[in-house]
């Protein structure tokens, strides 16, 4: 599969996948048929581009609705809403992210102290546990930077309940290697598998289920012997209360009347999905893929992230006929603006996660002086407040959210 980190490649992959986004997706999406040179046929594999903001969820949904009815495309559309739901859920409970980081650091420190744990962790991440399916996915993740959703669920379940490793080390392993590594979808999915997201309801991988849904892989069905079949869900003492969302309203041309800089980052690498009402005088690119983990980032994830921002910066510079400069980690931001004589920045909204952790300390003083215009899409603004508890609150509103945001299959 060609994962070139450009908007053009995202649009090509979307067009290629669209015919399958209706009934075919609904009927076959659970099968993990293995990596395929021309791209998997049953799932879109759009997640790396979606994560990087090279393509936006609204335009993907609109393209699906241009080819399929809402009913025929409902399964695919619901999955795209899962991504938005997780973002909105974490945004209302950012302590889940900060506690994850702390728990991960403690678990990494425990590895240093305990040789037995270190050996088990190395066997898991290097694909040497002896559980065939798990080992194949561990290597596939490191080599390709992508895993099928069902494989992620099985992998996380085996990690937690059979290998009995700390879930935060597994989530960290995913973040280091997934091209689509997303603080919300990843952390909350690991918690879901563990039984922490829907309290007391965990996901136990079963060998027969794995064999059934991996039968289409080039080497045939994957074996998974010796899986735990009666493990208890994980528990935790804290209850994460919901904090009020304070989301920015739509950006108007009056907000951007003076010359401004557009700050592109790891989760918003392209200007097109942002639909800005005015043109920036400067483009700034702040790539921070290394901020996702204290450990080394995998080659596929690293090159997708840096490539996405490089292509986004180059295309924005051309589109707006303005300079583009890199804002490197550790450098102050204010001098870049001062040099260009620019006061304001348009900032694609930074949701809870490592991109925010890495960039916000430099941006906060500017925001305090009213120099930051946050840009958030209508679909996120409308959906996030509904991500209060389970997915159902979002699921039942999908039809009206699409209509409210003008996503009807006629955008392009
Ligand atoms: C343990 C675990 C960790 C995960 N970590 C991530 C992550 O770091 N980043 C990430 O983007 N997704 C994550 N997911 C969700 C999901 O596995 C991927 O989004 C999906 O596999 C991406 O492949 P695709 O683009 O072919 O999906 P498709 O099936 O084609 O779906 C289309 C789009 O919908 C969204 N989507 C689909 N399924 C889910 C889901 N279950 N949850 C949230 N969004 C979904 C994605 O944006 C995806 O690109 C994780 C799931 C699990 C179980």
Tab-separated table of C-alpha atoms and ligand atoms in Angstrom:
chain	number	residue	atom	x	y	z
A	1	UNK	CA	0.000	0.000	0.000
A	2	UNK	CA	1.263	3.409	-0.981
A	3	UNK	CA	1.169	5.610	2.131
A	4	UNK	CA	2.725	8.708	0.546
A	5	UNK	CA	1.973	11.481	3.070
A	6	UNK	CA	0.337	13.978	0.745
A	7	UNK	CA	-3.198	15.261	0.336
A	8	UNK	CA	-3.185	14.133	-3.304
A	9	UNK	CA	-2.497	10.541	-2.265
A	10	UNK	CA	-5.246	10.704	0.390
A	11	UNK	CA	-7.752	11.839	-2.220
A	12	UNK	CA	-6.662	9.091	-4.621
A	13	UNK	CA	-7.029	6.433	-1.929
A	14	UNK	CA	-10.454	7.826	-1.008
A	15	UNK	CA	-11.610	7.638	-4.617
A	16	UNK	CA	-10.222	4.111	-4.949
A	17	UNK	CA	-12.000	2.945	-1.780
A	18	UNK	CA	-15.360	4.702	-2.252
A	19	UNK	CA	-17.168	1.920	-4.161
A	20	UNK	CA	-16.500	-0.381	-1.184
A	21	UNK	CA	-17.704	2.100	1.475
A	22	UNK	CA	-21.319	0.884	1.361
A	23	UNK	CA	-22.538	-2.693	1.670
A	24	UNK	CA	-19.116	-4.235	1.058
A	25	UNK	CA	-17.668	-2.420	4.060
A	26	UNK	CA	-20.642	-3.374	6.226
A	27	UNK	CA	-20.256	-7.045	5.351
A	28	UNK	CA	-16.491	-7.507	5.204
A	29	UNK	CA	-14.833	-4.830	7.366
A	30	UNK	CA	-14.025	-7.227	10.231
A	31	UNK	CA	-11.672	-9.364	8.126
A	32	UNK	CA	-7.940	-8.806	8.531
A	33	UNK	CA	-6.695	-9.930	5.120
A	34	UNK	CA	-3.128	-8.796	5.790
A	35	UNK	CA	-1.086	-6.065	4.130
A	36	UNK	CA	-1.793	-5.704	0.433
A	37	UNK	CA	0.358	-3.867	-2.054
A	38	UNK	CA	-2.577	-2.174	-3.750
A	39	UNK	CA	-4.302	-1.450	-0.425
A	40	UNK	CA	-6.770	-3.618	1.475
A	41	UNK	CA	-10.093	-3.989	-0.314
A	42	UNK	CA	-12.432	-4.044	2.687
A	43	UNK	CA	-11.256	-1.072	4.774
A	44	UNK	CA	-10.170	2.393	3.700
A	45	UNK	CA	-6.747	2.666	5.400
A	46	UNK	CA	-7.377	6.418	5.404
A	47	UNK	CA	-6.516	6.788	9.103
A	48	UNK	CA	-2.919	8.070	8.676
A	49	UNK	CA	-4.082	10.913	6.407
A	50	UNK	CA	-7.087	11.641	8.624
A	51	UNK	CA	-4.873	11.797	11.686
A	52	UNK	CA	-2.399	14.143	10.001
A	53	UNK	CA	-5.208	16.400	8.771
A	54	UNK	CA	-4.209	15.917	5.144
A	55	UNK	CA	-7.851	15.049	4.575
A	56	UNK	CA	-10.808	15.915	6.797
A	57	UNK	CA	-13.617	13.729	8.133
A	58	UNK	CA	-16.311	16.012	6.602
A	59	UNK	CA	-14.946	15.619	3.089
A	60	UNK	CA	-14.590	11.835	3.508
A	61	UNK	CA	-18.179	11.587	4.749
A	62	UNK	CA	-19.422	13.826	1.961
A	63	UNK	CA	-17.670	11.723	-0.684
A	64	UNK	CA	-19.257	8.561	0.770
A	65	UNK	CA	-22.702	10.161	0.696
A	66	UNK	CA	-22.182	11.190	-2.921
A	67	UNK	CA	-21.932	7.494	-3.845
A	68	UNK	CA	-24.032	5.733	-1.212
A	69	UNK	CA	-27.260	6.391	0.637
A	70	UNK	CA	-27.022	7.166	4.329
A	71	UNK	CA	-28.372	3.687	5.073
A	72	UNK	CA	-25.956	1.870	2.731
A	73	UNK	CA	-22.968	3.829	4.087
A	74	UNK	CA	-24.039	3.802	7.730
A	75	UNK	CA	-21.404	1.371	9.038
A	76	UNK	CA	-18.513	3.282	7.481
A	77	UNK	CA	-19.994	6.632	8.483
A	78	UNK	CA	-20.391	5.393	12.080
A	79	UNK	CA	-16.721	4.379	12.213
A	80	UNK	CA	-15.634	7.851	11.135
A	81	UNK	CA	-17.855	9.213	13.929
A	82	UNK	CA	-16.078	6.897	16.421
A	83	UNK	CA	-12.917	8.867	15.751
A	84	UNK	CA	-14.722	12.181	16.388
A	85	UNK	CA	-16.465	10.719	19.455
A	86	UNK	CA	-13.164	9.628	21.023
A	87	UNK	CA	-11.677	13.091	20.427
A	88	UNK	CA	-14.674	14.766	22.070
A	89	UNK	CA	-14.663	12.305	24.980
A	90	UNK	CA	-10.975	12.873	25.774
A	91	UNK	CA	-11.385	16.614	25.400
A	92	UNK	CA	-13.942	16.489	28.216
A	93	UNK	CA	-11.719	14.259	30.363
A	94	UNK	CA	-8.131	15.389	29.701
A	95	UNK	CA	-7.011	13.796	32.997
A	96	UNK	CA	-7.331	10.408	31.260
A	97	UNK	CA	-4.505	11.508	28.972
A	98	UNK	CA	-2.314	12.993	31.717
A	99	UNK	CA	-2.860	9.912	33.919
A	100	UNK	CA	-1.992	7.680	30.967
A	101	UNK	CA	1.287	9.556	30.527
A	102	UNK	CA	2.118	9.218	34.191
A	103	UNK	CA	1.156	5.530	34.265
A	104	UNK	CA	3.223	4.904	31.132
A	105	UNK	CA	6.277	6.574	32.650
A	106	UNK	CA	5.875	4.522	35.844
A	107	UNK	CA	5.502	1.336	33.795
A	108	UNK	CA	8.613	2.187	31.742
A	109	UNK	CA	10.546	2.789	34.971
A	110	UNK	CA	9.336	-0.588	36.301
A	111	UNK	CA	10.756	-2.224	33.153
A	112	UNK	CA	14.146	-0.764	33.970
A	113	UNK	CA	14.022	-2.269	37.453
A	114	UNK	CA	12.667	-5.714	36.608
A	115	UNK	CA	14.601	-8.010	34.245
A	116	UNK	CA	11.719	-10.510	33.974
A	117	UNK	CA	9.313	-7.804	32.861
A	118	UNK	CA	11.916	-6.466	30.446
A	119	UNK	CA	12.271	-9.887	28.819
A	120	UNK	CA	8.493	-10.300	28.480
A	121	UNK	CA	8.141	-6.796	27.036
A	122	UNK	CA	10.935	-7.384	24.512
A	123	UNK	CA	9.386	-10.709	23.433
A	124	UNK	CA	6.008	-8.999	22.914
A	125	UNK	CA	7.276	-5.978	20.983
A	126	UNK	CA	9.686	-8.025	18.872
A	127	UNK	CA	7.051	-10.663	18.028
A	128	UNK	CA	8.649	-13.572	19.909
A	129	UNK	CA	5.896	-14.698	22.302
A	130	UNK	CA	5.116	-17.952	20.484
A	131	UNK	CA	1.498	-16.863	19.903
A	132	UNK	CA	1.588	-16.826	16.112
A	133	UNK	CA	-1.104	-14.213	15.466
A	134	UNK	CA	0.266	-11.797	18.062
A	135	UNK	CA	3.815	-12.157	16.780
A	136	UNK	CA	2.748	-11.561	13.187
A	137	UNK	CA	0.909	-8.355	14.169
A	138	UNK	CA	3.789	-7.079	16.320
A	139	UNK	CA	6.126	-7.348	13.336
A	140	UNK	CA	3.535	-6.044	10.888
A	141	UNK	CA	2.991	-2.964	13.045
A	142	UNK	CA	6.706	-2.189	13.246
A	143	UNK	CA	7.290	-2.832	9.542
A	144	UNK	CA	4.222	-1.136	8.047
A	145	UNK	CA	2.979	1.403	10.633
A	146	UNK	CA	-0.600	0.119	10.261
A	147	UNK	CA	-2.807	-2.618	11.753
A	148	UNK	CA	-6.387	-3.557	10.913
A	149	UNK	CA	-8.921	-2.554	13.610
A	150	UNK	CA	-9.741	-6.156	14.544
A	151	UNK	CA	-6.010	-6.965	14.826
A	152	UNK	CA	-5.585	-3.955	17.156
A	153	UNK	CA	-8.393	-5.285	19.356
A	154	UNK	CA	-7.005	-8.829	19.489
A	155	UNK	CA	-3.463	-7.584	19.999
A	156	UNK	CA	-4.437	-5.292	22.881
A	157	UNK	CA	-6.515	-8.044	24.479
A	158	UNK	CA	-3.706	-10.618	24.314
A	159	UNK	CA	-1.226	-8.020	25.614
A	160	UNK	CA	-3.396	-7.243	28.642
A	161	UNK	CA	-5.100	-10.530	29.529
A	162	UNK	CA	-2.794	-13.293	28.243
A	163	UNK	CA	0.673	-11.722	28.474
A	164	UNK	CA	-0.414	-9.682	31.510
A	165	UNK	CA	1.640	-6.659	30.516
A	166	UNK	CA	0.726	-3.114	31.564
A	167	UNK	CA	-1.822	-1.707	29.081
A	168	UNK	CA	-0.010	1.639	29.010
A	169	UNK	CA	3.134	-0.024	27.640
A	170	UNK	CA	1.028	-1.540	24.847
A	171	UNK	CA	-0.655	1.786	24.098
A	172	UNK	CA	2.805	3.386	23.994
A	173	UNK	CA	4.082	0.669	21.626
A	174	UNK	CA	1.142	1.478	19.305
A	175	UNK	CA	1.758	5.232	19.506
A	176	UNK	CA	5.410	4.788	18.621
A	177	UNK	CA	4.639	2.761	15.521
A	178	UNK	CA	1.187	3.620	14.167
A	179	UNK	CA	1.170	6.186	11.364
A	180	UNK	CA	-2.321	7.123	12.574
A	181	UNK	CA	-1.247	7.249	16.244
A	182	UNK	CA	-3.933	9.317	17.923
A	183	UNK	CA	-3.993	10.219	21.617
A	184	UNK	CA	-7.784	9.882	21.836
A	185	UNK	CA	-8.547	6.826	19.650
A	186	UNK	CA	-5.542	4.909	20.916
A	187	UNK	CA	-5.770	5.600	24.647
A	188	UNK	CA	-9.532	5.163	24.779
A	189	UNK	CA	-9.498	2.001	22.623
A	190	UNK	CA	-6.894	0.385	24.870
A	191	UNK	CA	-9.033	1.378	27.850
A	192	UNK	CA	-12.094	-0.056	26.093
A	193	UNK	CA	-10.367	-3.418	25.534
A	194	UNK	CA	-9.182	-3.415	29.179
A	195	UNK	CA	-12.690	-2.788	30.539
A	196	UNK	CA	-11.896	0.726	31.773
A	197	UNK	CA	-13.851	2.746	29.187
A	198	UNK	CA	-17.122	0.851	29.588
A	199	UNK	CA	-16.518	-0.127	33.197
A	200	UNK	CA	-16.437	-3.867	33.778
A	201	UNK	CA	-16.904	-4.712	30.089
A	202	UNK	CA	-13.673	-5.973	28.554
A	203	UNK	CA	-12.776	-7.599	25.253
A	204	UNK	CA	-11.386	-11.126	25.314
A	205	UNK	CA	-9.698	-12.343	22.128
A	206	UNK	CA	-10.655	-15.873	21.073
A	207	UNK	CA	-8.616	-18.190	18.843
A	208	UNK	CA	-11.643	-19.307	16.765
A	209	UNK	CA	-12.626	-15.700	16.071
A	210	UNK	CA	-9.062	-14.833	15.055
A	211	UNK	CA	-8.841	-17.854	12.735
A	212	UNK	CA	-12.188	-16.999	11.142
A	213	UNK	CA	-11.373	-13.364	10.384
A	214	UNK	CA	-7.759	-13.915	9.302
A	215	UNK	CA	-8.511	-16.740	6.850
A	216	UNK	CA	-8.019	-14.361	3.906
A	217	UNK	CA	-4.416	-13.532	4.781
A	218	UNK	CA	-1.849	-14.616	2.160
A	219	UNK	CA	-0.429	-17.264	4.539
A	220	UNK	CA	-3.887	-18.401	5.696
A	221	UNK	CA	-5.578	-18.156	9.094
A	222	UNK	CA	-3.445	-17.136	12.081
A	223	UNK	CA	-3.194	-19.444	15.092
A	224	UNK	CA	-3.519	-18.124	18.632
A	225	UNK	CA	-3.066	-20.888	21.172
A	226	UNK	CA	-3.182	-20.518	24.935
A	227	UNK	CA	-5.194	-17.298	25.164
A	228	UNK	CA	-6.658	-16.341	28.533
A	229	UNK	CA	-10.378	-17.091	28.437
A	230	UNK	CA	-11.606	-16.138	31.886
A	231	UNK	CA	-9.655	-12.976	32.791
A	232	UNK	CA	-11.335	-10.260	34.831
A	233	UNK	CA	-11.605	-6.719	33.408
A	234	UNK	CA	-9.090	-4.213	34.752
A	235	UNK	CA	-10.239	-1.697	37.351
A	236	UNK	CA	-8.984	1.657	38.595
A	237	UNK	CA	-9.763	3.745	41.670
A	238	UNK	CA	-10.491	7.041	39.927
A	239	UNK	CA	-13.672	8.112	38.200
A	240	UNK	CA	-13.044	10.636	35.462
A	241	UNK	CA	-15.542	13.466	35.785
A	242	UNK	CA	-16.497	15.485	32.761
A	243	UNK	CA	-15.210	19.018	32.365
A	244	UNK	CA	-17.150	21.661	30.421
A	245	UNK	CA	-16.088	22.149	26.837
A	246	UNK	CA	-15.073	25.662	25.887
A	247	UNK	CA	-14.895	25.431	22.113
A	248	UNK	CA	-14.113	28.306	19.754
A	249	UNK	CA	-16.857	29.510	17.423
A	250	UNK	CA	-16.541	29.592	13.624
A	251	UNK	CA	-13.717	31.793	12.337
A	252	UNK	CA	-14.815	34.783	10.260
A	253	UNK	CA	-12.828	36.924	7.824
A	254	UNK	CA	-13.023	39.736	10.436
A	255	UNK	CA	-11.034	37.519	12.866
A	256	UNK	CA	-8.304	37.270	10.228
A	257	UNK	CA	-8.451	40.793	8.834
A	258	UNK	CA	-4.852	41.622	9.816
A	259	UNK	CA	-1.871	39.697	8.355
A	260	UNK	CA	-1.603	36.389	10.191
A	261	UNK	CA	0.491	33.228	10.269
A	262	UNK	CA	-1.072	29.787	9.803
A	263	UNK	CA	0.434	27.240	12.171
A	264	UNK	CA	0.318	23.730	10.698
A	265	UNK	CA	1.031	20.848	13.082
A	266	UNK	CA	1.051	17.047	13.290
A	267	UNK	CA	-2.743	16.837	13.469
A	268	UNK	CA	-3.476	19.589	10.955
A	269	UNK	CA	-0.809	19.410	8.289
A	270	UNK	CA	-2.836	20.821	5.382
A	271	UNK	CA	-4.731	24.056	4.897
A	272	UNK	CA	-7.493	22.699	2.651
A	273	UNK	CA	-9.590	20.906	5.327
A	274	UNK	CA	-9.406	24.077	7.458
A	275	UNK	CA	-11.310	26.163	4.882
A	276	UNK	CA	-9.849	29.437	6.174
A	277	UNK	CA	-11.852	32.562	5.255
A	278	UNK	CA	-8.639	34.548	4.533
A	279	UNK	CA	-5.098	33.884	3.281
A	280	UNK	CA	-2.152	33.797	5.685
A	281	UNK	CA	0.960	35.915	5.126
A	282	UNK	CA	3.181	33.198	6.611
A	283	UNK	CA	2.973	29.441	7.092
A	284	UNK	CA	4.666	27.908	10.134
A	285	UNK	CA	5.146	24.148	10.468
A	286	UNK	CA	5.587	22.713	13.966
A	287	UNK	CA	6.282	18.978	13.587
A	288	UNK	CA	6.603	17.172	16.951
A	289	UNK	CA	6.133	13.439	16.234
A	290	UNK	CA	8.786	12.571	18.838
A	291	UNK	CA	6.510	14.011	21.547
A	292	UNK	CA	4.193	10.993	21.360
A	293	UNK	CA	6.476	8.841	23.500
A	294	UNK	CA	9.698	8.955	25.497
A	295	UNK	CA	10.789	5.959	23.379
A	296	UNK	CA	12.019	5.828	19.793
A	297	UNK	CA	9.417	6.441	17.095
A	298	UNK	CA	9.139	3.804	14.367
A	299	UNK	CA	10.402	4.570	10.889
A	300	UNK	CA	7.009	4.430	9.155
A	301	UNK	CA	5.328	6.672	11.738
A	302	UNK	CA	8.217	9.143	11.807
A	303	UNK	CA	8.493	9.509	8.057
A	304	UNK	CA	4.718	9.756	7.571
A	305	UNK	CA	4.455	12.517	10.180
A	306	UNK	CA	7.396	14.593	8.968
A	307	UNK	CA	6.466	14.008	5.315
A	308	UNK	CA	2.872	15.097	5.965
A	309	UNK	CA	3.956	18.403	7.448
A	310	UNK	CA	6.587	19.000	4.765
A	311	UNK	CA	4.044	18.429	1.981
A	312	UNK	CA	1.405	20.516	3.768
A	313	UNK	CA	3.794	23.435	4.275
A	314	UNK	CA	4.955	23.368	0.652
A	315	UNK	CA	1.393	23.273	-0.663
A	316	UNK	CA	0.213	26.062	1.636
A	317	UNK	CA	3.174	28.247	0.605
A	318	UNK	CA	2.232	27.751	-3.041
A	319	UNK	CA	-1.509	28.189	-2.517
A	320	UNK	CA	-1.092	31.440	-0.552
A	321	UNK	CA	2.092	32.658	-2.307
A	322	UNK	CA	3.770	33.226	1.050
A	323	UNK	CA	6.858	31.932	2.848
A	324	UNK	CA	6.785	28.753	4.953
A	325	UNK	CA	9.137	28.285	7.896
A	326	UNK	CA	9.766	25.358	10.236
A	327	UNK	CA	9.318	25.911	13.972
A	328	UNK	CA	11.631	23.339	15.496
A	329	UNK	CA	11.293	21.734	18.921
A	330	UNK	CA	13.023	23.788	21.609
A	331	UNK	CA	12.920	27.003	19.555
A	332	UNK	CA	10.779	29.921	20.716
A	333	UNK	CA	7.823	30.801	18.487
A	334	UNK	CA	7.552	34.555	19.077
A	335	UNK	CA	10.751	35.520	17.138
A	336	UNK	CA	9.443	33.756	14.017
A	337	UNK	CA	6.398	36.016	14.128
A	338	UNK	CA	8.394	39.128	15.050
A	339	UNK	CA	10.788	38.603	12.138
A	340	UNK	CA	7.873	38.519	9.723
A	341	UNK	CA	6.159	41.470	11.433
A	342	UNK	CA	3.108	39.324	12.130
A	343	UNK	CA	0.994	39.607	15.272
A	344	UNK	CA	-1.611	36.848	15.050
A	345	UNK	CA	-1.638	33.154	14.368
A	346	UNK	CA	-4.443	30.938	13.139
A	347	UNK	CA	-4.112	27.728	15.108
A	348	UNK	CA	-5.922	24.537	14.083
A	349	UNK	CA	-7.496	23.458	17.393
A	350	UNK	CA	-5.156	21.434	19.586
A	351	UNK	CA	-7.136	18.683	21.334
A	352	UNK	CA	-5.843	16.836	24.423
A	353	UNK	CA	-2.779	14.803	23.457
A	354	UNK	CA	0.919	15.076	22.851
A	355	UNK	CA	0.728	17.632	20.046
A	356	UNK	CA	-0.966	19.987	22.481
A	357	UNK	CA	1.490	19.051	25.259
A	358	UNK	CA	4.433	19.864	22.977
A	359	UNK	CA	3.178	23.085	21.376
A	360	UNK	CA	0.966	24.757	23.944
A	361	UNK	CA	3.625	26.043	26.385
A	362	UNK	CA	4.952	28.341	23.625
A	363	UNK	CA	1.504	29.275	22.337
A	364	UNK	CA	-0.173	29.955	25.687
A	365	UNK	CA	1.495	33.373	26.253
A	366	UNK	CA	0.359	34.480	22.795
A	367	UNK	CA	-3.152	33.198	23.450
A	368	UNK	CA	-3.224	35.129	26.749
A	369	UNK	CA	-2.560	38.295	24.742
A	370	UNK	CA	-5.384	37.557	22.295
A	371	UNK	CA	-2.981	36.767	19.463
A	372	UNK	CA	-4.323	33.265	18.687
A	373	UNK	CA	-7.378	32.492	16.548
A	374	UNK	CA	-8.324	28.850	17.119
A	375	UNK	CA	-9.785	27.036	14.123
A	376	UNK	CA	-12.188	24.167	14.784
A	377	UNK	CA	-14.360	22.475	12.150
A	378	UNK	CA	-18.161	22.609	12.383
A	379	UNK	CA	-18.499	18.823	12.634
A	380	UNK	CA	-16.164	18.590	15.633
A	381	UNK	CA	-17.856	21.576	17.283
A	382	UNK	CA	-21.281	19.998	16.833
A	383	UNK	CA	-20.289	16.416	17.769
A	384	UNK	CA	-17.888	16.764	20.691
A	385	UNK	CA	-20.506	17.997	23.186
A	386	UNK	CA	-22.463	14.773	22.536
A	387	UNK	CA	-19.452	12.597	23.462
A	388	UNK	CA	-20.444	12.707	27.122
A	389	UNK	CA	-20.553	9.006	27.923
A	390	UNK	CA	-21.023	6.047	25.535
A	391	UNK	CA	-20.928	6.245	21.720
A	392	UNK	CA	-24.714	5.930	21.578
A	393	UNK	CA	-25.147	9.642	22.345
A	394	UNK	CA	-23.291	10.427	19.117
A	395	UNK	CA	-24.619	7.492	17.069
A	396	UNK	CA	-28.260	8.493	17.444
A	397	UNK	CA	-27.479	12.045	16.274
A	398	UNK	CA	-25.442	11.161	13.159
A	399	UNK	CA	-28.218	11.958	10.654
A	400	UNK	CA	-28.923	15.348	12.178
A	401	UNK	CA	-25.210	16.195	12.643
A	402	UNK	CA	-24.563	15.516	8.956
A	403	UNK	CA	-27.525	17.675	7.916
A	404	UNK	CA	-26.580	20.457	10.357
A	405	UNK	CA	-23.034	20.575	8.953
A	406	UNK	CA	-24.164	20.466	5.322
A	407	UNK	CA	-22.610	17.053	4.690
A	408	UNK	CA	-25.050	15.706	2.152
A	409	UNK	CA	-22.924	14.336	-0.683
A	410	UNK	CA	-22.757	17.554	-2.659
A	411	UNK	CA	-19.576	19.231	-1.435
A	412	UNK	CA	-17.405	18.419	-4.450
B	1	LIG	C1	-6.298	-0.846	20.624
B	1	LIG	C2	-6.686	0.085	19.519
B	1	LIG	C3	-5.905	1.197	19.234
B	1	LIG	C4	-6.275	2.091	18.227
B	1	LIG	N1	-5.477	3.181	17.976
B	1	LIG	C5	-5.841	4.069	17.016
B	1	LIG	C6	-5.048	5.207	16.743
B	1	LIG	O1	-4.009	5.447	17.381
B	1	LIG	N2	-5.453	6.028	15.745
B	1	LIG	C7	-6.596	5.819	15.028
B	1	LIG	O2	-6.900	6.612	14.128
B	1	LIG	N3	-7.367	4.763	15.299
B	1	LIG	C8	-7.044	3.883	16.249
B	1	LIG	N4	-7.833	2.794	16.491
B	1	LIG	C9	-9.127	2.682	15.786
B	1	LIG	C10	-9.110	1.866	14.479
B	1	LIG	O3	-8.495	0.631	14.681
B	1	LIG	C11	-8.424	2.594	13.316
B	1	LIG	O4	-8.924	3.913	13.209
B	1	LIG	C12	-8.670	1.869	12.007
B	1	LIG	O5	-8.250	0.553	12.084
B	1	LIG	C13	-7.952	2.598	10.887
B	1	LIG	O6	-8.008	1.844	9.710
B	1	LIG	P1	-8.867	2.321	8.470
B	1	LIG	O7	-8.555	3.713	8.117
B	1	LIG	O8	-8.699	1.291	7.418
B	1	LIG	O9	-10.344	2.250	9.052
B	1	LIG	P2	-11.760	2.133	8.337
B	1	LIG	O10	-12.409	0.903	8.833
B	1	LIG	O11	-11.660	2.302	6.880
B	1	LIG	O12	-12.565	3.348	8.988
B	1	LIG	C14	-12.570	4.670	8.425
B	1	LIG	C15	-12.072	5.666	9.453
B	1	LIG	O13	-12.926	5.656	10.599
B	1	LIG	C16	-12.146	5.834	11.789
B	1	LIG	N5	-12.277	4.629	12.604
B	1	LIG	C17	-12.526	3.367	12.181
B	1	LIG	N6	-12.640	2.519	13.225
B	1	LIG	C18	-12.434	3.258	14.334
B	1	LIG	C19	-12.427	2.976	15.719
B	1	LIG	N7	-12.677	1.735	16.191
B	1	LIG	N8	-12.152	3.971	16.582
B	1	LIG	C20	-11.921	5.236	16.146
B	1	LIG	N9	-11.945	5.565	14.846
B	1	LIG	C21	-12.199	4.599	13.949
B	1	LIG	C22	-10.707	6.033	11.353
B	1	LIG	O14	-10.427	7.397	11.261
B	1	LIG	C23	-10.683	5.359	9.990
B	1	LIG	O15	-9.682	5.854	9.139
B	1	LIG	C24	-7.484	1.873	17.491
B	1	LIG	C25	-8.260	0.753	17.784
B	1	LIG	C26	-7.869	-0.134	18.774
B	1	LIG	C27	-8.744	-1.341	19.056
